[in-house]
Coordinates of C-alpha atoms in Angstrom, one line a residue:
Chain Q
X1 CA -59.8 -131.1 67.4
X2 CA -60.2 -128.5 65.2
X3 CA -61.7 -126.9 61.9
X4 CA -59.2 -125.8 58.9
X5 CA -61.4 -122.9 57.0
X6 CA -60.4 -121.0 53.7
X7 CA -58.0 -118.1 55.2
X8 CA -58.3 -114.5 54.3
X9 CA -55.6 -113.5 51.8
X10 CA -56.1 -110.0 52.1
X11 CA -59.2 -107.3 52.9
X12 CA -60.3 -107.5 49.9
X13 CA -61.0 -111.2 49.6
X14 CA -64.4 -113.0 50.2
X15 CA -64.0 -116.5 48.2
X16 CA -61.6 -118.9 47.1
X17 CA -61.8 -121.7 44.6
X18 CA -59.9 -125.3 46.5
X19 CA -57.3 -125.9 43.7
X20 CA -56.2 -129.2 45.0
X21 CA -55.3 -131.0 48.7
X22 CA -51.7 -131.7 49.4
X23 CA -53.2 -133.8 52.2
X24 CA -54.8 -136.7 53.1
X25 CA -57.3 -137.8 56.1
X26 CA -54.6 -139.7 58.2
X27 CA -52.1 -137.2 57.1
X28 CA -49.8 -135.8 60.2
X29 CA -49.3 -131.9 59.3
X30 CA -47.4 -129.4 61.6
X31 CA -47.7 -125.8 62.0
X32 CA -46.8 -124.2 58.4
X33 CA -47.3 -127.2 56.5
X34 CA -48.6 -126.9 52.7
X35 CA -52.0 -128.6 52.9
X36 CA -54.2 -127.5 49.9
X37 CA -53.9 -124.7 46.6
X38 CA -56.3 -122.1 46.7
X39 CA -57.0 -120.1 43.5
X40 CA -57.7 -116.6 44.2
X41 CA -57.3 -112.9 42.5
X42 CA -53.8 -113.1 43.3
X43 CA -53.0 -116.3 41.8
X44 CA -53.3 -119.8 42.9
X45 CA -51.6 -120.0 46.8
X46 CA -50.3 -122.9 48.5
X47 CA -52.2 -122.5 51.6
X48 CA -50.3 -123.0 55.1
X49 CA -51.5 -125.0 58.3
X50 CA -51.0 -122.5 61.4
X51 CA -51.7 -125.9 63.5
X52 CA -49.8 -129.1 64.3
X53 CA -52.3 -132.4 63.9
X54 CA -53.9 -134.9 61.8
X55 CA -56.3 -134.4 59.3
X56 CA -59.1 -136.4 60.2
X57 CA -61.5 -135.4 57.5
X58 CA -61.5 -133.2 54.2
X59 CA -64.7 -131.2 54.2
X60 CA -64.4 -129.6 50.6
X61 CA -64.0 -130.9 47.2
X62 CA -61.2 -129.3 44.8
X63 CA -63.2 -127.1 42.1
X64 CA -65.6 -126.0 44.6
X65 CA -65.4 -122.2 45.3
X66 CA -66.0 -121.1 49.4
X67 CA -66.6 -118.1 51.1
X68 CA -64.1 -117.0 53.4
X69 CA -64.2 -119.3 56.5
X70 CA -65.9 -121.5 55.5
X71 CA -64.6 -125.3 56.6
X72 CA -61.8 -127.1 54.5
X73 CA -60.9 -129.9 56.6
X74 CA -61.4 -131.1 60.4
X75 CA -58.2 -131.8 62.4
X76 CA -57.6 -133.8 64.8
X77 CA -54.9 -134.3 67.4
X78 CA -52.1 -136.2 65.9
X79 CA -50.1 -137.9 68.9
X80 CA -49.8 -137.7 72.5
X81 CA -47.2 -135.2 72.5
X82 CA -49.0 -133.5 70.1
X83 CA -51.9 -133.9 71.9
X84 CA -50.7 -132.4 75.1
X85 CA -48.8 -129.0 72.9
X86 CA -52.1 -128.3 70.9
X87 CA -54.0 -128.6 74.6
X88 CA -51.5 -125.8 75.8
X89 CA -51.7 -123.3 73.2
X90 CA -54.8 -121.1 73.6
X91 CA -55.0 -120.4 69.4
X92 CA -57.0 -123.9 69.0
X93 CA -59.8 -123.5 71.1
X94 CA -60.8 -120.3 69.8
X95 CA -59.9 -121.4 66.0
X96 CA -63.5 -123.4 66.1
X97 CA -66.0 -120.6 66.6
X98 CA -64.2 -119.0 63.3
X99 CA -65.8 -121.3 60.8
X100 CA -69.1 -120.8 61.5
X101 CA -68.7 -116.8 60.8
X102 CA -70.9 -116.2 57.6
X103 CA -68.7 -114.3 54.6
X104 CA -70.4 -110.7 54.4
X105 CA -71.9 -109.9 51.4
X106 CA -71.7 -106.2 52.1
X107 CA -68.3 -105.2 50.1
X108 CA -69.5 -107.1 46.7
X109 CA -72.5 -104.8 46.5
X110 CA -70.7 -101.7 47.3
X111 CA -67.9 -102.1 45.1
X112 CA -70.6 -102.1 42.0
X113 CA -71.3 -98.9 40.7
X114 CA -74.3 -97.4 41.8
X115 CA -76.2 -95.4 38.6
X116 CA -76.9 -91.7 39.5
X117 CA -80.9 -90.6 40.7
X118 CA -83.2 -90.4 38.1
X119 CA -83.2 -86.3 37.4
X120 CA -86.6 -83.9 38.0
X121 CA -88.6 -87.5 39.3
X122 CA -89.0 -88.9 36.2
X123 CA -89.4 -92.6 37.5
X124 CA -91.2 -93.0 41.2
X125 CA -89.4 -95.0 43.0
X126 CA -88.8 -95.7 46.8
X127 CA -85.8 -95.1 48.3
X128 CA -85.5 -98.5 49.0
X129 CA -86.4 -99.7 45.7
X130 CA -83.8 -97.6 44.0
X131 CA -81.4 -99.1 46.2
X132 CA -81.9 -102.3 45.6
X133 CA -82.2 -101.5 41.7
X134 CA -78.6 -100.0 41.8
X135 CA -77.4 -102.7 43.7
X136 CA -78.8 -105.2 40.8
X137 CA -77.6 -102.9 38.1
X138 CA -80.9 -102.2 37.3
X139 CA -83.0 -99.7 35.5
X140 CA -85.5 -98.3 37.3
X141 CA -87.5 -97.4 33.7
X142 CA -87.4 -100.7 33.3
X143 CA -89.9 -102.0 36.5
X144 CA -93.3 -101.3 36.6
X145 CA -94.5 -99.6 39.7
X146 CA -97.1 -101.1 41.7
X147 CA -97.1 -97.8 43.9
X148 CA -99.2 -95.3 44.8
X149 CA -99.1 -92.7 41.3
X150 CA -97.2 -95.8 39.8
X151 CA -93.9 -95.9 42.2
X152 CA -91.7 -98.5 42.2
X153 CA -91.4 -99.8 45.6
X154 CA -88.6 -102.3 46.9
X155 CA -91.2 -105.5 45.8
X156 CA -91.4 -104.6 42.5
X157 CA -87.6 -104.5 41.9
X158 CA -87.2 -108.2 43.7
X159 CA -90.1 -109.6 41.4
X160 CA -88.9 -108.0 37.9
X161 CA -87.0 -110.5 35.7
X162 CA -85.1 -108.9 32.9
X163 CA -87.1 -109.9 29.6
X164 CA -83.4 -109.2 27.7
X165 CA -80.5 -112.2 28.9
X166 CA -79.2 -109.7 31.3
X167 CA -75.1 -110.2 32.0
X168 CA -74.2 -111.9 35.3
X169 CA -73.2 -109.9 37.7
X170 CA -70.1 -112.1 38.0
X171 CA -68.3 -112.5 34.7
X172 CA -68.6 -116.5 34.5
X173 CA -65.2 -117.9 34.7
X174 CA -64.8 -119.6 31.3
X175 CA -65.4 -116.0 29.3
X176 CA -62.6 -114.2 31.9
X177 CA -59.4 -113.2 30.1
X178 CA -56.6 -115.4 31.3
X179 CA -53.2 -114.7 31.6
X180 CA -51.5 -117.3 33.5
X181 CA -52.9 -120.8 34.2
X182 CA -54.7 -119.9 37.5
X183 CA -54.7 -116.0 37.4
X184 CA -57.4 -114.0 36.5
X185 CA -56.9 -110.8 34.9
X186 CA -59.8 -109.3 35.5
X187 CA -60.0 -110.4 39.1
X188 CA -56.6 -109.3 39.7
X189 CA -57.0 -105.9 38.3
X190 CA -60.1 -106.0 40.8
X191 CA -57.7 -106.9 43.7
X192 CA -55.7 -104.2 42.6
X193 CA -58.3 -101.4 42.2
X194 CA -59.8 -102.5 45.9
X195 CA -56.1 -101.8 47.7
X196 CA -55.4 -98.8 46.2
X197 CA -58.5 -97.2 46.5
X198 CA -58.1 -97.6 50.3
X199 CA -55.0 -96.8 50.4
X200 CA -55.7 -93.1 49.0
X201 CA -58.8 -93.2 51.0
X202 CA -57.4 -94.2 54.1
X203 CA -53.9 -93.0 54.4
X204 CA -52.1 -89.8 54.5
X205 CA -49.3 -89.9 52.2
X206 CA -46.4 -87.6 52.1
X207 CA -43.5 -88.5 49.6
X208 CA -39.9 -87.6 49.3
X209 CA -37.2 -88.4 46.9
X210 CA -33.4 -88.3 46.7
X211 CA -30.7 -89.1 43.7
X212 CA -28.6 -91.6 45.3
X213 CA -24.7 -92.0 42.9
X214 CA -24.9 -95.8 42.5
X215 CA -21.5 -95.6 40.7
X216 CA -19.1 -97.1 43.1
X217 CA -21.7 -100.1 43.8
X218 CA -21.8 -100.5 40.3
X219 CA -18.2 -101.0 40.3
X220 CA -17.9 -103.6 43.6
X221 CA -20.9 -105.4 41.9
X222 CA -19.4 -105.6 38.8
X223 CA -15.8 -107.0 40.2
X224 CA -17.4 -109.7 42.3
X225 CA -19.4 -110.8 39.8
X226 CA -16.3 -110.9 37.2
X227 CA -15.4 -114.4 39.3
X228 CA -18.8 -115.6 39.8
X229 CA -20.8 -118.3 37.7
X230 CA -24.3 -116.7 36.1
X231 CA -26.7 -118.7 38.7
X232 CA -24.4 -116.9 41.6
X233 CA -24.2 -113.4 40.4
X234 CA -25.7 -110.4 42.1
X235 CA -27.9 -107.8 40.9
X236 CA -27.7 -104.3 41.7
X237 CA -31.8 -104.5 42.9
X238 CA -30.4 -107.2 45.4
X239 CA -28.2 -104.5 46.8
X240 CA -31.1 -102.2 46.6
X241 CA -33.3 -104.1 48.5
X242 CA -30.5 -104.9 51.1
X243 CA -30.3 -101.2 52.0
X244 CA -33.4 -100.4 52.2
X245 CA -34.4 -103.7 55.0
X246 CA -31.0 -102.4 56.6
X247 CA -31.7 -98.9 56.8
X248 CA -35.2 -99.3 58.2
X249 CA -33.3 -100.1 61.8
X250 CA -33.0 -96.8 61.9
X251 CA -36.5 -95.6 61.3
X252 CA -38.1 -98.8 62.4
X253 CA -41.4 -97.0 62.5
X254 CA -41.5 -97.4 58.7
X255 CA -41.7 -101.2 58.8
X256 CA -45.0 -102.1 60.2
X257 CA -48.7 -102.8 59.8
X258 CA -51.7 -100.3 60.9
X259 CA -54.3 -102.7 61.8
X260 CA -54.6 -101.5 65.4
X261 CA -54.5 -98.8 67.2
X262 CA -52.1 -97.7 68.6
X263 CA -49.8 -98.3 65.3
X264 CA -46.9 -100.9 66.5
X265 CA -43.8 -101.1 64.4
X266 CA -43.0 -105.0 63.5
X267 CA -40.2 -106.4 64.7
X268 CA -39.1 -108.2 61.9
X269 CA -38.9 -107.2 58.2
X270 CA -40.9 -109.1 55.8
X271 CA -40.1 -106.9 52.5
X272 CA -42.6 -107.1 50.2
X273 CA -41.1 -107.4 46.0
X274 CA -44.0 -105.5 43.6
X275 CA -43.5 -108.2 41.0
X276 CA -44.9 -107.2 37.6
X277 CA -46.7 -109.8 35.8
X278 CA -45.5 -110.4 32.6
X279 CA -48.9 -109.5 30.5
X280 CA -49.8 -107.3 33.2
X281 CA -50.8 -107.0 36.8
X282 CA -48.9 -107.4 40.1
X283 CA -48.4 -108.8 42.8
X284 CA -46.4 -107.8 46.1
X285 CA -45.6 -111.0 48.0
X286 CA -42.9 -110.5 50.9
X287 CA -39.7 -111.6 51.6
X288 CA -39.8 -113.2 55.4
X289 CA -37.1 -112.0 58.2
X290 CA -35.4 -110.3 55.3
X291 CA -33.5 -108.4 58.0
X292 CA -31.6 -111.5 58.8
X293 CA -30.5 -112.0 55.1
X294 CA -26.9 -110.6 53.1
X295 CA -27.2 -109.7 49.6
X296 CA -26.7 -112.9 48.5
X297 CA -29.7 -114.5 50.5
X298 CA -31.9 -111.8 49.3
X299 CA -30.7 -112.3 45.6
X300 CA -31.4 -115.9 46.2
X301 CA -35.3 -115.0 48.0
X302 CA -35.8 -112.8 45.0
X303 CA -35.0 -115.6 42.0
X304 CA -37.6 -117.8 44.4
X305 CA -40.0 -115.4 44.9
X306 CA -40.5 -113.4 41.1
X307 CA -40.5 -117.3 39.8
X308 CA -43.0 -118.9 42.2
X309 CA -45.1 -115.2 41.6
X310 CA -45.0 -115.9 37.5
X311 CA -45.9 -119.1 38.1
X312 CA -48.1 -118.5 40.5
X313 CA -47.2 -120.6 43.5
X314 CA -47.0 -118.3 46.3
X315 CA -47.8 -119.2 49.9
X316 CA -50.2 -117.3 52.0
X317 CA -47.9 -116.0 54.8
X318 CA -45.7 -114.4 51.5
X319 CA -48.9 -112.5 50.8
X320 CA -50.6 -111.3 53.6
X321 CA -47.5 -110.5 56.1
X322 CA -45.6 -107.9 54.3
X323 CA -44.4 -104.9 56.3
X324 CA -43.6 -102.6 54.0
X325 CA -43.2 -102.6 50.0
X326 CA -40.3 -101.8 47.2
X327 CA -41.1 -101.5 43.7
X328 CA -38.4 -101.1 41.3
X329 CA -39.0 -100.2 37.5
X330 CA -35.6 -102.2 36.7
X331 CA -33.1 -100.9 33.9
X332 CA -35.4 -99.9 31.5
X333 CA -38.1 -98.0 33.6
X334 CA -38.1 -94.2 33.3
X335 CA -36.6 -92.0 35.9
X336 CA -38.7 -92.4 39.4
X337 CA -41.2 -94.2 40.5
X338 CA -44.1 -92.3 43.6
X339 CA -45.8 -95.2 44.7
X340 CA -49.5 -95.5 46.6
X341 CA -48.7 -97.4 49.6
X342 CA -50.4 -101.0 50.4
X343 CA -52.2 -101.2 53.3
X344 CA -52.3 -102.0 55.8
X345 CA -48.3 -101.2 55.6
X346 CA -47.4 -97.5 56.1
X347 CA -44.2 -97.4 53.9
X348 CA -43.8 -97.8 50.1
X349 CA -39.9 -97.2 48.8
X350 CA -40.0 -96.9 44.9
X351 CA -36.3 -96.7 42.8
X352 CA -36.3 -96.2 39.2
X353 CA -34.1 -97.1 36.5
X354 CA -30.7 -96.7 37.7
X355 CA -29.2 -94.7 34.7
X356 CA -25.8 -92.8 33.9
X357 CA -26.7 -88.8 34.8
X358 CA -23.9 -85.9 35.6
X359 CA -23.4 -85.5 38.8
X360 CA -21.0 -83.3 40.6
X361 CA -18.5 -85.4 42.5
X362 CA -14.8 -83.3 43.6
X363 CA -15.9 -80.2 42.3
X364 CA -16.8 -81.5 38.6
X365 CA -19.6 -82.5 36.8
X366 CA -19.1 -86.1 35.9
X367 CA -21.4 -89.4 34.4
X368 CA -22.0 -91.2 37.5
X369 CA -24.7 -94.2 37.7
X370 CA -27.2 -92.9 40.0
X371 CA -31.3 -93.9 40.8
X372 CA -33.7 -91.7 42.5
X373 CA -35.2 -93.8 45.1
X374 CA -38.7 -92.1 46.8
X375 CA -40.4 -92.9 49.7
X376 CA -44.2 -92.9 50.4
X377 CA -44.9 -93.0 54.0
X378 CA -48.1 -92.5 55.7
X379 CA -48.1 -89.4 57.7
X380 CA -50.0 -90.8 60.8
X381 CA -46.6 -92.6 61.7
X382 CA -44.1 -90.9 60.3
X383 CA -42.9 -87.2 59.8
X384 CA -40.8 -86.0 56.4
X385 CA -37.9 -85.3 58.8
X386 CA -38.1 -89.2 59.3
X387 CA -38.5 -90.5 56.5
X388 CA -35.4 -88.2 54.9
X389 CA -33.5 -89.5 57.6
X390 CA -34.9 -93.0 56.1
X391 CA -33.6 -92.4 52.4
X392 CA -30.3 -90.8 53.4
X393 CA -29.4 -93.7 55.3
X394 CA -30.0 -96.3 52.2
X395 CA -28.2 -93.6 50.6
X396 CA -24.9 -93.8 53.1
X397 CA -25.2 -98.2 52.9
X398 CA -25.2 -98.1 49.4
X399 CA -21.9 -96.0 49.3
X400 CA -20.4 -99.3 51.3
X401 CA -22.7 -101.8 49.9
X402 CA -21.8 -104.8 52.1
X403 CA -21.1 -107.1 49.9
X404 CA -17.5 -109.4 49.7
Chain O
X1 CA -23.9 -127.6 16.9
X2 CA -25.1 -126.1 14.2
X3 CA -26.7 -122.9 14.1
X4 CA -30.1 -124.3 13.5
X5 CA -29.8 -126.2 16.5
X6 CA -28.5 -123.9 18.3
X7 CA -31.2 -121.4 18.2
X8 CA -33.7 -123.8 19.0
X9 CA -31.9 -124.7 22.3
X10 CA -31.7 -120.8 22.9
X11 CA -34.9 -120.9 22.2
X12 CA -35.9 -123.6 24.2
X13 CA -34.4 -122.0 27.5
X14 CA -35.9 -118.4 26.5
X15 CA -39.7 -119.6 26.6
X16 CA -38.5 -122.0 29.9
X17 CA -37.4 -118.4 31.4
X18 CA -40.3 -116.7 29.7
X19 CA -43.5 -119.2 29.6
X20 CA -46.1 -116.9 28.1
X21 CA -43.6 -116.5 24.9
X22 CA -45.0 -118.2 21.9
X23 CA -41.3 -119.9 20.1
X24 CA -43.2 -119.6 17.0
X25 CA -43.6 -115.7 16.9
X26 CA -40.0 -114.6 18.2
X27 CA -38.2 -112.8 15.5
X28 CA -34.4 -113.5 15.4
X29 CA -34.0 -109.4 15.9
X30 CA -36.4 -109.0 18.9
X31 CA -34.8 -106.9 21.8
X32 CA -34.8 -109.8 24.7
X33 CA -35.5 -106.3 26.8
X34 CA -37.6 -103.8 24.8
X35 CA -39.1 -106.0 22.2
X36 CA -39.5 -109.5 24.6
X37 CA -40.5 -107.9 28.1
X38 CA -37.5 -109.4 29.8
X39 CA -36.3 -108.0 32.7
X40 CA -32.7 -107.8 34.7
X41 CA -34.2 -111.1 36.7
X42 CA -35.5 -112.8 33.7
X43 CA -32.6 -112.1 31.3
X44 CA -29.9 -113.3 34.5
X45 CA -31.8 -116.7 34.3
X46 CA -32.1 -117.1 31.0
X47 CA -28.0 -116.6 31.2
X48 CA -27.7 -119.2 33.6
X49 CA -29.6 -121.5 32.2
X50 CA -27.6 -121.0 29.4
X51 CA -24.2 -121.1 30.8
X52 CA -25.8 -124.8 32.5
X53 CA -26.6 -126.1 28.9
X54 CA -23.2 -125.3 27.6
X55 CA -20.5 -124.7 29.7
X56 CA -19.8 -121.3 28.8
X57 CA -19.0 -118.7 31.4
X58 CA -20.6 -115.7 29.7
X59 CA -19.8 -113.0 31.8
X60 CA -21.6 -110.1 32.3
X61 CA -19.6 -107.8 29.5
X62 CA -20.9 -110.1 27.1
X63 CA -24.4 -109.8 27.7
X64 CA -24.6 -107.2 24.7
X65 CA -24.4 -109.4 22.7
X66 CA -27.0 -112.4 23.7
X67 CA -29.5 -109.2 23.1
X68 CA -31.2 -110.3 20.2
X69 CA -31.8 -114.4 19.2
X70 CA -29.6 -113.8 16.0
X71 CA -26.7 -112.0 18.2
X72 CA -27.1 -115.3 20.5
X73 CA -27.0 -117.6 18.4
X74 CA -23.6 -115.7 16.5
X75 CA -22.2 -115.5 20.2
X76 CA -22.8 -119.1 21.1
X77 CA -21.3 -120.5 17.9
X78 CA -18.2 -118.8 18.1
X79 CA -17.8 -119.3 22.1
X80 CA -18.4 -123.1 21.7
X81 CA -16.1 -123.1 18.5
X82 CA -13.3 -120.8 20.4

């Protein structure tokens, strides 16, 4: 038996709100399952069962919102088979203990802004008490000291009570701007802000970029889809992505996660798509063992993925696996785009709008299609000489684009 | 089908492509790109969901002109007439 908590969907996460249970108690569930819809900064997300079973009890309500770990649903072994393959894998035993982990509260107080000193001593106040009184957003003119000379000390600041209605320190959920049924703006632009301050924080980018003559892609892309039906045509950012998961094979230290040291390269490539919201936002959900897929599987994992982002019905494996990231401006971005990378992956590729430039091809300027496709890559893995190696190669498979 | 109709069944599979798109506020000479927010992905479904509703192959060098809902509606009438 085992406990089903709320899963982390990235660092940056402490809560989620149960949406809804795809399960029942007597339900039989196996590993990767849909069980329950979890709305969080990113959306609502079908949540995944990492364990085969039956749920013996649901230990949350939908509406309710949970910290992170905190127990969904008991599970219990389903059959004897079962019974005997959940006894041999180790994960279950240790899967218990997890629940019982309290959330930290740490990152929600650091992430508020803290209000500069008071200048030239102009409110006593003990280090302690000022602390606290930044952590509550509060102004220290505003507490009576009981202090020696009048200071404010840490007591005073956990007794005051703002005489004005002072704003929540959580914008209550009614009053948030919505975009999409399920997807908070605010929250999202929150997610946002926390992953990309770490990123520049944490990692050591370098970045390259190279014009890459799309031209003769164009031109097999435009013949094969001449005999295709719309819902079977290719687009050329299906060929882009194709190159880039291909070429990593050469500079599979690219396509990874940093979460331990030492850095280990993954295996497989689960590209994640930065999908703009329509009204703003984004989200980078991942394309699983997109090195086993042709361009036509990845055009196909693309249409599924950018709809089940706008309508927000991702899964959590799509969001928290990725390996590395592309984000592509489309046809009527501007000329490049230098992305920030998204940790804990240690490669970003960025292509901007493929547009008609001269370009010198025989000896002669001519208009030639072409994209300028840059790479952010985080310098603790890779090297510049790498990562050119890296773009030149997408460059040489999309001069052969492998498509019928 | 007359033109009337027409649009609204153009219409109806532009807001099924673009949800947040409020029918009543799209102007017949809004760019489905610059004006609309569509992208390559978007505008490629909305062209398949168009070439389901009606049969018609629209291939890719017509795609100027389903830019705007009054060029779409032009282009559909004709195709389905021709």
């Amino acid at each position: 038996m085992s406990i089903f908590t709320m899963p982390s969907l990235g660092a940056d996460m402490e809560e989620g709100k149960l949406v809804e249970w795809l399960v029942k108690p007597g339900d039989k569930v196996k590993k990767g399952d849909i069980v329950a819809v979890v709305e969080t900064q990113k959306g609502a997300i079908e949540i995944e069962i990492f364990e085969a079973g039956e749920i013996s009890a649901l230990l949350a309500e939908p509406g309710q919102t949970l910290p992170v770990g905190a127990p969904l649903a008991r599970l219990g072994a389903a059959e004897e088979a079962e019974v005997s393959a959940a006894v041999a894998a180790p994960e279950p035993a240790v899967e218990a203990p997890k629940a019982v982990v309290p959330p930290t509260p740490a990152p929600a107080s650091a992430a508020r802004p803290v209000p500069p000193p008071a200048l030239g001593g102009a409110v006593l106040a003990s280090p302690a008490a000022r602390a606290r009184a930044a952590e509550l957003g509060t102004a220290l003119e505003a507490i009576a000291g009981s202090g020696p000379g009048g200071a404010i000390l840490l007591s005073d600041v956990e007794r005051y009570v703002p005489s004005a209605p002072q704003p929540a320190a959580e914008p209550v959920a009614e009053d948030r701007p919505k975009g999409k049924p399920g997807l908070d703006m605010t929250e999202m632009r929150r997610a946002i802000a926390a992953a990309m301050s770490r990123a520049k924080r944490e990692i050591p980018h370098y970045y390259l970029t190279h014009e890459i003559d799309l031209q003769s892609a164009q031109e097999r892309l435009t013949a094969l889809n001449r005999d295709r039906t719309p819902d079977r045509r290719l687009l050329m950012g299906a060929l882009l992505v194709h190159a880039t998961v291909t070429a990593l094979a050469k500079v599979p230290e690219l396509n990874g996660r940093y979460e331990a040291e030492p850095y280990a390269p993954s295996g497989p490539v689960h590209c994640g798509m930065a999908v703009a919201m329509r009204g703003g936002g984004l989200i980078a959900p991942a394309i699983l063992e997109a090195q086993v897929k042709d361009p036509d599987a990845i055009m196909a994992a693309m249409r599924d993925i950018v709809a089940r982002t706008r309508a927000g019905r991702l899964r959590n494996s799509e969001i928290t696996q990725g390996t590395i990231t592309i984000s592509s401006l489309g046809e009527n971005g501007v000329d490049a785009l230098i992305g920030v990378i998204y940790p804990p992956q240690v490669a970003l590729v960025g292509f901007g709008a493929p547009r008609v430039r001269p370009m010198v091809q025989d000896g002669a300027v001519q208009p030639r299609l072409a994209v300028t496709v840059s790479l952010a890559a985080d310098h603790r893995v890779s090297d510049g000489r790498r990562g050119a190696l890296f773009l030149a190669e997408i460059d040489r498979l999309l001069q052969e684009p492998a498509i019928p | 089908m007359t033109p009337t109709n027409l649009r609204a069944a153009f219409i109806a599979e532009l807001t099924a492509v673009a949800p947040d798109l409020d029918p009543e506020t799209i102007g017949d000479n809004d760019h489905m790109q610059n004006d609309l927010g569509l992208d390559s992905m978007d505008f490629l479904n909305l062209v398949s969901a168009l070439h389901k509703r009606f049969g018609l192959p629209i291939p890719e060098a017509d795609y100027p002109q389903l830019a705007t809902t009054a060029l779409a509606v032009a282009y559909l009438d004709q195709a389905l007439a021709g």
